[in-house]
Short mmCIF file of C-alpha atoms in Angstrom, two decimals:
data_model
loop_
_atom_site.label_atom_id
_atom_site.label_comp_id
_atom_site.label_asym_id
_atom_site.label_seq_id
_atom_site.Cartn_x
_atom_site.Cartn_y
_atom_site.Cartn_z
CA MET S 1 -55.43 -5.80 68.46
CA LYS S 2 -52.96 -8.01 68.86
CA LYS S 3 -50.41 -9.35 65.99
CA VAL S 4 -50.03 -13.00 66.46
CA ASP S 5 -46.92 -13.61 68.32
CA ILE S 6 -44.41 -15.60 66.91
CA SER S 7 -41.44 -14.31 68.43
CA SER S 8 -38.95 -17.67 69.99
CA ASN S 9 -39.16 -16.51 73.52
CA LEU S 10 -39.38 -18.43 76.73
CA ASN S 11 -42.77 -16.90 77.51
CA SER S 12 -44.18 -17.67 74.10
CA ARG S 13 -42.76 -21.02 73.94
CA ILE S 14 -44.24 -21.81 77.40
CA LYS S 15 -48.07 -20.49 76.36
CA LEU S 16 -47.52 -22.66 73.24
CA PHE S 17 -46.50 -25.80 75.10
CA ALA S 18 -49.10 -25.11 77.65
CA ASP S 19 -51.83 -25.32 74.87
CA TRP S 20 -50.39 -28.80 74.13
CA LEU S 21 -50.57 -29.98 77.55
CA ASN S 22 -53.86 -29.01 78.14
CA ASN S 23 -55.33 -30.71 74.82
CA GLY S 24 -54.23 -34.09 75.32
CA GLY S 25 -50.27 -33.52 74.99
CA VAL S 26 -49.74 -34.42 78.72
CA LYS S 27 -51.04 -37.80 78.07
CA THR S 28 -47.96 -38.59 75.68
CA ILE S 29 -45.18 -37.46 78.11
CA TRP S 30 -43.45 -40.36 79.01
CA SER S 31 -40.68 -38.88 81.16
CA ASN S 32 -41.38 -38.79 84.74
CA ASN S 33 -38.11 -35.98 85.04
CA LEU S 34 -39.90 -34.06 82.63
CA LEU S 35 -43.55 -34.13 84.39
CA GLU S 36 -41.57 -33.39 87.82
CA ASP S 37 -39.94 -30.36 86.28
CA LEU S 38 -43.12 -28.92 84.46
CA ILE S 39 -44.60 -28.91 87.95
CA LYS S 40 -41.73 -26.76 89.17
CA VAL S 41 -42.23 -24.05 86.73
CA LYS S 42 -43.44 -20.73 88.33
CA PHE S 43 -44.64 -17.60 87.27
CA ASN S 44 -44.00 -13.52 88.53
CA SER S 45 -46.56 -11.57 89.60
CA ASP S 46 -46.55 -10.07 86.32
CA GLY S 47 -47.78 -13.11 84.73
CA ASN S 48 -43.98 -14.03 82.79
CA VAL S 49 -42.40 -16.95 83.36
CA ASP S 50 -39.92 -17.33 86.15
CA GLU S 51 -36.70 -18.47 84.09
CA SER S 52 -34.67 -19.75 87.09
CA THR S 53 -37.75 -22.56 87.60
CA VAL S 54 -37.28 -23.70 83.93
CA SER S 55 -35.12 -26.63 83.81
CA SER S 56 -32.93 -27.50 80.71
CA VAL S 57 -35.33 -30.70 80.26
CA VAL S 58 -38.06 -28.21 80.25
CA ARG S 59 -36.39 -25.83 77.93
CA ALA S 60 -35.79 -28.77 75.46
CA ALA S 61 -39.12 -30.01 75.22
CA LEU S 62 -40.10 -26.66 74.66
CA LEU S 63 -38.17 -26.11 71.78
CA ALA S 64 -39.21 -29.73 70.42
CA TYR S 65 -42.76 -28.86 70.31
CA GLU S 66 -42.24 -25.37 69.01
CA GLY S 67 -40.02 -26.95 66.09
CA THR S 68 -43.35 -28.86 65.36
CA GLN S 69 -45.25 -26.06 64.74
CA LEU S 70 -42.66 -24.26 62.34
CA THR S 71 -43.68 -26.82 59.64
CA PRO S 72 -46.77 -27.01 57.55
CA PRO S 73 -49.56 -29.50 58.39
CA ALA S 74 -49.01 -32.77 56.95
CA TYR S 75 -49.60 -32.86 53.49
CA SER S 76 -52.07 -35.60 53.03
CA THR S 77 -54.65 -37.02 49.83
CA GLU S 78 -56.79 -38.91 52.89
CA PHE S 79 -57.96 -36.54 55.21
CA MET S 80 -58.14 -32.46 55.05
CA THR S 81 -55.78 -31.24 57.62
CA GLU S 82 -56.11 -28.35 59.81
CA TYR S 83 -53.84 -25.82 61.70
CA GLU S 84 -52.86 -27.00 65.31
CA THR S 85 -51.68 -23.41 66.29
CA THR S 86 -51.77 -20.06 64.99
CA LEU S 87 -47.98 -20.54 64.78
CA GLN S 88 -48.17 -22.85 62.39
CA LYS S 89 -51.03 -21.21 60.38
CA GLU S 90 -48.31 -18.11 60.31
CA LEU S 91 -46.48 -20.05 57.56
CA PHE S 92 -49.32 -18.89 55.48
CA PHE S 93 -50.92 -15.88 56.55
CA GLU S 94 -50.09 -12.45 58.42
CA GLN S 95 -52.32 -12.73 61.24
CA VAL S 96 -53.91 -10.53 63.70
CA ASN S 97 -55.92 -11.48 66.80
CA ILE S 98 -59.13 -9.50 67.67
CA ASP S 99 -60.19 -9.93 71.37
CA SER S 100 -62.22 -7.03 72.22
CA ILE S 101 -64.80 -4.89 71.32
CA GLU S 102 -62.74 -2.15 70.80
CA ASP S 103 -60.40 -3.77 68.81
CA PHE S 104 -63.13 -5.08 66.29
CA GLU S 105 -64.62 -1.63 66.05
CA GLU S 106 -61.31 -0.35 64.90
CA ILE S 107 -60.87 -3.07 61.72
CA PHE S 108 -64.90 -2.67 61.09
CA LYS S 109 -64.00 1.09 60.88
CA GLU S 110 -61.19 0.80 58.23
CA HIS S 111 -62.62 -2.12 56.16
CA LYS S 112 -66.70 -1.21 56.00
CA ASN S 113 -66.24 0.56 53.11
CA SER S 114 -63.41 -0.80 51.61
CA SER S 115 -63.06 -1.66 47.65
CA LYS S 116 -60.62 -3.65 45.79
CA ILE S 117 -60.29 -6.21 48.74
CA LEU S 118 -61.10 -9.70 48.69
CA TYR S 119 -62.52 -11.08 51.78
CA ARG S 120 -63.39 -14.85 53.04
CA GLY S 121 -65.30 -15.49 56.21
CA VAL S 122 -64.87 -18.68 58.10
CA SER S 123 -66.24 -20.03 61.02
CA GLU S 124 -62.87 -21.85 62.35
CA ALA S 125 -59.56 -20.26 62.21
CA LYS S 126 -57.92 -23.52 62.19
CA TRP S 127 -59.62 -24.46 58.73
CA ARG S 128 -57.42 -24.69 55.72
CA ILE S 129 -58.92 -22.97 52.44
CA TYR S 130 -60.17 -25.92 50.74
CA SER S 131 -62.87 -25.67 47.67
CA SER S 132 -66.21 -27.26 48.12
CA LEU S 133 -65.24 -29.88 45.93
CA GLN S 134 -62.19 -30.68 47.08
CA ARG S 135 -63.67 -31.33 50.51
CA TYR S 136 -66.31 -33.79 48.84
CA TRP S 137 -63.47 -35.28 46.89
CA ILE S 138 -61.21 -35.93 49.94
CA ASN S 139 -64.24 -37.02 52.39
CA GLU S 140 -66.06 -39.51 50.14
CA LYS S 141 -62.82 -40.95 48.88
CA ILE S 142 -63.75 -40.09 45.08
CA TYR S 143 -59.90 -40.52 44.36
CA ILE S 144 -59.63 -44.33 44.88
CA LYS S 145 -61.93 -45.13 42.08
CA GLY S 146 -59.48 -44.12 39.70
CA ILE S 147 -61.49 -41.07 38.47
CA ASP S 148 -59.86 -38.13 36.89
CA TYR S 149 -60.18 -34.91 38.39
CA LYS S 150 -60.26 -32.79 35.38
CA SER S 151 -62.70 -35.55 33.74
CA PHE S 152 -64.82 -35.16 36.97
CA VAL S 153 -65.17 -31.38 36.71
CA GLU S 154 -65.89 -31.54 32.88
CA LYS S 155 -68.93 -33.86 33.59
CA ILE S 156 -70.32 -31.48 36.33
CA VAL S 157 -70.44 -28.99 33.88
CA LEU S 158 -71.85 -31.28 30.99
CA ASN S 159 -74.59 -32.58 33.04
CA ALA S 160 -75.44 -29.36 34.39
CA LYS S 161 -76.20 -28.25 31.09
CA LYS S 162 -78.72 -31.18 30.12
CA GLN S 163 -80.84 -30.95 33.38
CA GLN S 164 -84.53 -30.59 33.03
CA GLY S 165 -84.68 -30.13 29.48
CA ASN S 166 -81.53 -28.43 28.91
CA ILE S 167 -82.82 -25.25 31.11
CA LEU S 168 -79.80 -23.64 32.12
CA GLU S 169 -78.09 -24.02 28.57
CA ASN S 170 -81.38 -22.20 27.49
CA PHE S 171 -81.49 -19.69 30.31
CA PHE S 172 -77.98 -18.46 29.43
CA ARG S 173 -78.52 -18.32 25.70
CA LYS S 174 -81.51 -15.89 26.68
CA ASN S 175 -79.61 -14.01 29.04
CA GLY S 176 -76.91 -13.55 26.55
CA ILE S 177 -74.44 -15.89 28.03
CA SER S 178 -72.53 -18.15 26.03
CA PRO S 179 -73.27 -21.96 27.45
CA ASN S 180 -69.90 -22.76 26.41
CA ASN S 181 -68.39 -20.84 29.28
CA ASP S 182 -67.79 -23.21 31.70
CA ILE S 183 -66.96 -20.89 34.37
CA ALA S 184 -70.29 -19.08 34.13
CA VAL S 185 -71.79 -22.64 34.72
CA LEU S 186 -69.79 -23.77 37.88
CA SER S 187 -70.73 -19.93 38.99
CA PHE S 188 -74.17 -20.88 38.88
CA LEU S 189 -73.87 -24.29 40.63
CA GLN S 190 -71.55 -22.70 43.14
CA HIS S 191 -74.47 -20.58 44.32
CA TYR S 192 -77.01 -23.49 44.75
CA GLY S 193 -74.90 -25.91 46.46
CA CYS S 194 -73.26 -27.83 44.21
CA PRO S 195 -69.60 -28.89 45.06
CA THR S 196 -67.19 -27.13 42.79
CA PRO S 197 -63.05 -25.94 42.30
CA LEU S 198 -64.43 -22.60 43.12
CA VAL S 199 -63.76 -20.67 46.30
CA ASP S 200 -66.16 -17.99 47.35
CA TRP S 201 -64.65 -14.47 48.59
CA SER S 202 -66.20 -11.08 48.60
CA ASN S 203 -65.70 -7.75 47.70
CA SER S 204 -67.55 -6.83 51.21
CA PHE S 205 -65.90 -7.06 54.69
CA MET S 206 -69.53 -7.10 56.16
CA ASN S 207 -70.71 -9.91 53.99
CA SER S 208 -67.68 -11.93 54.97
CA LEU S 209 -68.57 -11.51 58.75
CA TYR S 210 -71.66 -12.71 57.97
CA PHE S 211 -70.67 -15.85 56.47
CA ALA S 212 -68.21 -16.31 59.43
CA THR S 213 -70.76 -16.12 62.07
CA GLU S 214 -73.64 -17.54 59.91
CA ASN S 215 -73.32 -21.15 61.40
CA MET S 216 -70.36 -20.68 63.77
CA SER S 217 -70.64 -23.11 67.01
CA GLU S 218 -69.47 -21.19 70.22
CA SER S 219 -66.20 -21.97 71.75
CA LYS S 220 -65.60 -24.02 74.87
CA ASP S 221 -63.10 -23.09 77.62
CA GLU S 222 -61.39 -26.13 77.08
CA VAL S 223 -60.68 -26.10 73.54
CA ARG S 224 -57.12 -25.37 72.00
CA GLU S 225 -56.44 -21.62 71.66
CA ILE S 226 -56.73 -21.60 68.12
CA GLU S 227 -60.46 -22.92 68.54
CA LYS S 228 -61.30 -19.68 70.49
CA TYR S 229 -61.27 -17.60 67.03
CA PHE S 230 -63.25 -17.60 63.81
CA SER S 231 -61.36 -16.13 60.55
CA VAL S 232 -61.68 -13.25 57.95
CA TYR S 233 -58.96 -13.50 55.10
CA TYR S 234 -58.31 -10.37 53.15
CA ILE S 235 -56.19 -9.81 50.04
CA GLU S 236 -55.65 -6.61 47.69
CA GLU S 237 -56.97 -7.48 44.53
CA GLU S 238 -53.85 -5.93 42.86
CA LYS S 239 -51.88 -8.83 44.57
CA LEU S 240 -53.76 -11.15 42.66
CA ILE S 241 -53.39 -9.25 39.27
CA SER S 242 -50.69 -11.90 37.98
CA THR S 243 -52.93 -14.77 38.14
CA SER S 244 -56.22 -13.28 36.95
CA LEU S 245 -58.06 -14.39 34.08
CA VAL S 246 -58.79 -11.17 32.96
CA SER S 247 -55.08 -10.66 32.42
CA VAL S 248 -54.88 -13.46 30.60
CA VAL S 249 -57.67 -12.36 28.13
CA GLU S 250 -55.89 -9.22 27.84
CA LYS S 251 -52.44 -10.76 27.00
CA GLY S 252 -54.89 -12.30 24.12
CA ILE S 253 -56.39 -9.59 23.20
CA PHE S 254 -53.10 -7.72 22.58
CA GLU S 255 -51.64 -10.43 20.85
CA MET S 256 -54.55 -11.03 18.44
CA GLN S 257 -54.13 -7.31 17.23
CA GLN S 258 -50.86 -7.76 14.96
CA TYR S 259 -53.39 -10.25 13.24
CA VAL S 260 -56.39 -7.98 13.01
CA LYS S 261 -54.01 -5.10 11.87
CA LYS S 262 -52.66 -7.19 9.07
CA ASP S 263 -56.49 -8.10 7.72
CA VAL S 264 -57.45 -4.58 7.61
CA ILE S 265 -54.21 -3.13 6.08
CA ARG S 266 -54.79 -6.40 3.44
CA ASN S 267 -58.53 -5.43 2.83
CA GLY S 268 -57.46 -1.63 2.58
CA GLU S 269 -54.99 -2.24 -0.16
CA ASN S 270 -57.38 -4.45 -1.92
CA GLU S 271 -60.17 -1.44 -1.86
CA GLY S 272 -57.10 0.55 -3.40
CA ILE S 273 -56.12 2.73 0.26
CA HIS S 274 -52.71 2.89 1.04
CA GLU S 275 -51.09 1.28 4.46
CA THR S 276 -49.95 4.85 5.45
CA GLU S 277 -53.69 5.89 5.41
CA MET S 278 -55.05 2.73 7.23
CA ASN S 279 -52.14 3.34 9.81
CA LYS S 280 -53.84 6.70 10.31
CA PHE S 281 -57.13 6.18 10.93
CA PHE S 282 -56.53 2.74 12.80
CA SER S 283 -55.10 4.05 16.16
CA ASN S 284 -54.14 1.80 18.98
CA GLU S 285 -57.41 2.23 20.67
CA ARG S 286 -59.18 1.56 17.74
CA LEU S 287 -57.50 -1.31 17.07
CA GLU S 288 -57.96 -2.82 20.29
CA LEU S 289 -61.38 -2.05 20.07
CA ALA S 290 -62.02 -3.96 16.83
CA THR S 291 -59.91 -6.65 18.25
CA LYS S 292 -62.32 -7.16 21.37
CA MET S 293 -65.37 -7.07 18.93
CA LEU S 294 -64.04 -9.68 16.73
CA HIS S 295 -62.30 -11.79 19.06
CA GLN S 296 -62.86 -11.30 22.74
CA ASN S 297 -65.77 -13.55 23.38
CA SER S 298 -64.29 -16.24 21.72
CA LEU S 299 -61.45 -15.92 23.48
CA ILE S 300 -63.32 -15.87 26.94
CA GLU S 301 -64.99 -19.06 25.60
CA HIS S 302 -61.55 -20.75 24.81
CA ILE S 303 -59.85 -19.90 28.29
CA THR S 304 -62.76 -20.51 30.61
CA LYS S 305 -63.10 -24.48 29.43
CA ILE S 306 -62.09 -26.90 32.20
CA GLU S 307 -59.35 -28.36 30.25
CA ARG S 308 -57.67 -25.07 29.91
CA LEU S 309 -58.32 -23.70 33.28
CA MET S 310 -56.82 -26.92 34.99
CA THR S 311 -53.30 -25.66 33.62
CA PHE S 312 -53.71 -22.62 35.89
CA PRO S 313 -52.64 -23.46 39.66
CA LEU S 314 -54.59 -20.51 40.82
CA THR S 315 -56.32 -17.83 39.13
CA TYR S 316 -58.79 -15.33 40.27
CA PHE S 317 -61.82 -13.70 38.15
CA SER S 318 -64.85 -11.47 38.65
CA ASP S 319 -67.17 -9.12 36.94
CA ILE S 320 -67.03 -6.51 39.67
CA ASN S 321 -63.90 -4.86 38.59
CA GLU S 322 -65.27 -1.55 36.83
CA GLU S 323 -62.13 -0.60 35.02
CA THR S 324 -62.33 -3.45 32.27
CA ASP S 325 -64.95 -4.42 29.74
CA ILE S 326 -64.01 -8.09 30.35
CA GLN S 327 -66.71 -9.93 31.95
CA PHE S 328 -66.99 -13.66 32.81
CA SER S 329 -70.71 -13.88 33.12
CA LEU S 330 -70.67 -14.53 36.65
CA ASN S 331 -73.29 -12.44 37.55
CA ASN S 332 -76.01 -15.05 36.77
CA SER S 333 -78.03 -15.15 39.98
CA MET S 334 -78.99 -12.83 42.77
CA ASN S 335 -76.92 -14.48 45.18
CA ILE S 336 -73.60 -13.51 43.84
CA ILE S 337 -75.34 -9.56 43.52
CA ASN S 338 -75.72 -8.90 47.22
CA GLN S 339 -72.74 -10.90 48.10
CA GLN S 340 -70.64 -8.80 46.04
CA GLY S 341 -68.98 -12.70 45.07
CA VAL S 342 -65.64 -13.29 43.32
CA PHE S 343 -63.86 -16.24 42.82
CA ILE S 344 -60.41 -18.03 43.19
CA TRP S 345 -60.21 -21.07 41.31
CA ASN S 346 -57.76 -24.04 42.68
CA SER S 347 -57.01 -26.71 40.27
CA ASP S 348 -55.61 -28.96 42.56
CA PRO S 349 -57.61 -31.83 44.21
CA PHE S 350 -55.96 -31.88 47.50
CA LYS S 351 -53.84 -29.01 48.17
CA PRO S 352 -55.54 -25.94 49.91
CA ILE S 353 -55.20 -22.53 48.01
CA GLU S 354 -52.36 -21.43 50.86
CA GLN S 355 -50.40 -24.31 49.78
CA VAL S 356 -50.58 -24.23 46.18
CA GLY S 357 -49.86 -20.35 46.60
CA ASN S 358 -46.44 -20.88 48.64
CA GLU S 359 -45.28 -23.61 46.29
CA GLN S 360 -46.16 -21.08 43.19
CA TYR S 361 -44.95 -17.85 44.39
CA GLY S 362 -43.31 -18.79 47.65
CA GLU S 363 -39.30 -18.65 46.61
CA LYS S 364 -38.49 -15.42 45.61
CA GLY S 365 -35.31 -14.16 47.11
CA ASP S 366 -35.74 -13.33 50.76
CA VAL S 367 -39.14 -11.93 50.65
CA ILE S 368 -41.43 -14.14 52.83
CA TYR S 369 -44.52 -15.20 50.85
CA ARG S 370 -47.75 -15.43 52.66
CA PHE S 371 -51.17 -16.01 50.91
CA SER S 372 -53.18 -13.33 52.19
CA LYS S 373 -53.32 -11.32 55.45
CA CYS S 374 -55.94 -12.68 58.22
CA TYR S 375 -57.93 -11.44 61.51
CA ASN S 376 -58.29 -14.20 63.86
CA ILE S 377 -61.65 -12.88 65.69
CA ASN S 378 -62.75 -13.93 69.16
CA LYS S 379 -65.88 -16.18 69.20
CA LYS S 380 -67.03 -14.55 71.92
CA LEU S 381 -67.39 -11.40 70.24
CA ALA S 382 -69.88 -13.35 67.66
CA ASN S 383 -73.47 -11.99 68.96
CA TYR S 384 -72.30 -8.41 68.82
CA ILE S 385 -70.91 -8.45 65.48
CA ARG S 386 -74.20 -10.29 64.34
CA GLU S 387 -76.06 -7.40 65.93
CA LYS S 388 -74.11 -4.76 64.35
CA ILE S 389 -73.82 -6.20 60.60
CA LYS S 390 -77.96 -6.82 61.06
CA LYS S 391 -78.15 -3.11 61.61
CA GLU S 392 -76.40 -2.53 58.62
CA GLY S 393 -78.68 -4.83 56.49
CA ILE S 394 -76.72 -7.63 56.12
CA ASP S 395 -79.30 -10.67 57.22
CA GLU S 396 -80.12 -13.71 55.58
CA ASN S 397 -82.73 -12.34 53.09
CA TYR S 398 -79.94 -10.12 52.02
CA ILE S 399 -77.45 -12.57 51.60
CA TYR S 400 -79.90 -15.27 50.13
CA PRO S 401 -82.26 -13.39 48.13
CA ASN S 402 -85.49 -14.82 47.81
CA PRO S 403 -87.71 -13.98 44.55
CA LYS S 404 -91.06 -15.38 46.21
CA LEU S 405 -90.41 -13.22 49.08
CA ILE S 406 -89.45 -10.29 47.09
CA ALA S 407 -92.86 -10.45 45.40
CA LYS S 408 -94.80 -11.23 48.21
CA LYS S 409 -93.10 -8.04 50.48
CA SER S 410 -93.79 -5.69 47.55
CA PHE S 411 -97.14 -6.49 47.40
CA GLU S 412 -98.01 -6.54 51.00
CA GLU S 413 -96.27 -3.00 51.56
CA THR S 414 -98.24 -1.70 48.76
CA ILE S 415 -101.65 -2.48 50.46
CA VAL S 416 -100.18 -1.26 53.58
CA SER S 417 -99.64 1.93 52.20
CA CYS S 418 -102.88 2.34 50.52
#
């Protein structure tokens, strides 16, 4: 297991520069002196560069290219950007490279049964974390039509509830879910292929491995170093508490308690009960419970409206946390149950999550902010990993439950057992 080397030593600079040269960079070099000096660079038997063979011209070129990788990918509203190197990616993520089965087994053992950690698996380490709607918005150039992003998302929700005789709205009501909960609607749409501002994460490390290797293309020898890896991102839930929608609802409930208490005392006095007696009966726990009964659902409906969600650059929500009774009705499909799905909301139409996070939380004294931790796993391990998680029961039928298949198999297995 190897932490990504971001040290500015000559060997790391040579490796970084060689990666660029071997993938088209050499065609852009106009200096014959530099080309001649590059040819003269030699390596010792231990694989390290012989510093005496590295000229000042080569050293200057190494420093210049390294400088280009110490800044984020260029921001653009016209196309999605990618990481050129793991050095550039290190600006946003704390990374470890996994290149052997032994290294993978070590992290598998550590994370297999972990809880309260969010994971996201992607098939290319170079990709930035965009939502599905961002990808559509940018690639299809929707923004040039003069359409407002917030209005576009609101229309998605509105149109979803009108389809097929308002079936989604009726389905929600029949199952005790408010159709006015925009997050519940977006969650449903997300799991059936509709682009939304939600970014899927999972509380399961094995699920994230499935998503990362599901449609992964094999690496070719001539690609850049970063293209030899896929990634699993992970972040402790406690790091997201400050951006959690649950914390917003809890704050609202706390603020409402004073008004509920005033109403209770006033009603008690109208019935001839003194305020001191009411205070004895209404402990803080009972007051909180009463406030939740009266206002929790309306608060959730209020906060989950698109117009208010757009005021949060990033926010996180799930219905998996057993330590709270605040639920956002996200468990409205079989997919999200087995996938142990949770969501991070990104309100920006163009910036990936890690860039928004960096801008929102990055400047805090001398603390270096990175959005999450990341395993860059060598694609050569993909087949091994697929077989590994399949033995653990993580396959297509588990990740994407099929009601028809469940019905069919239950009957077939019953017949066989008779």
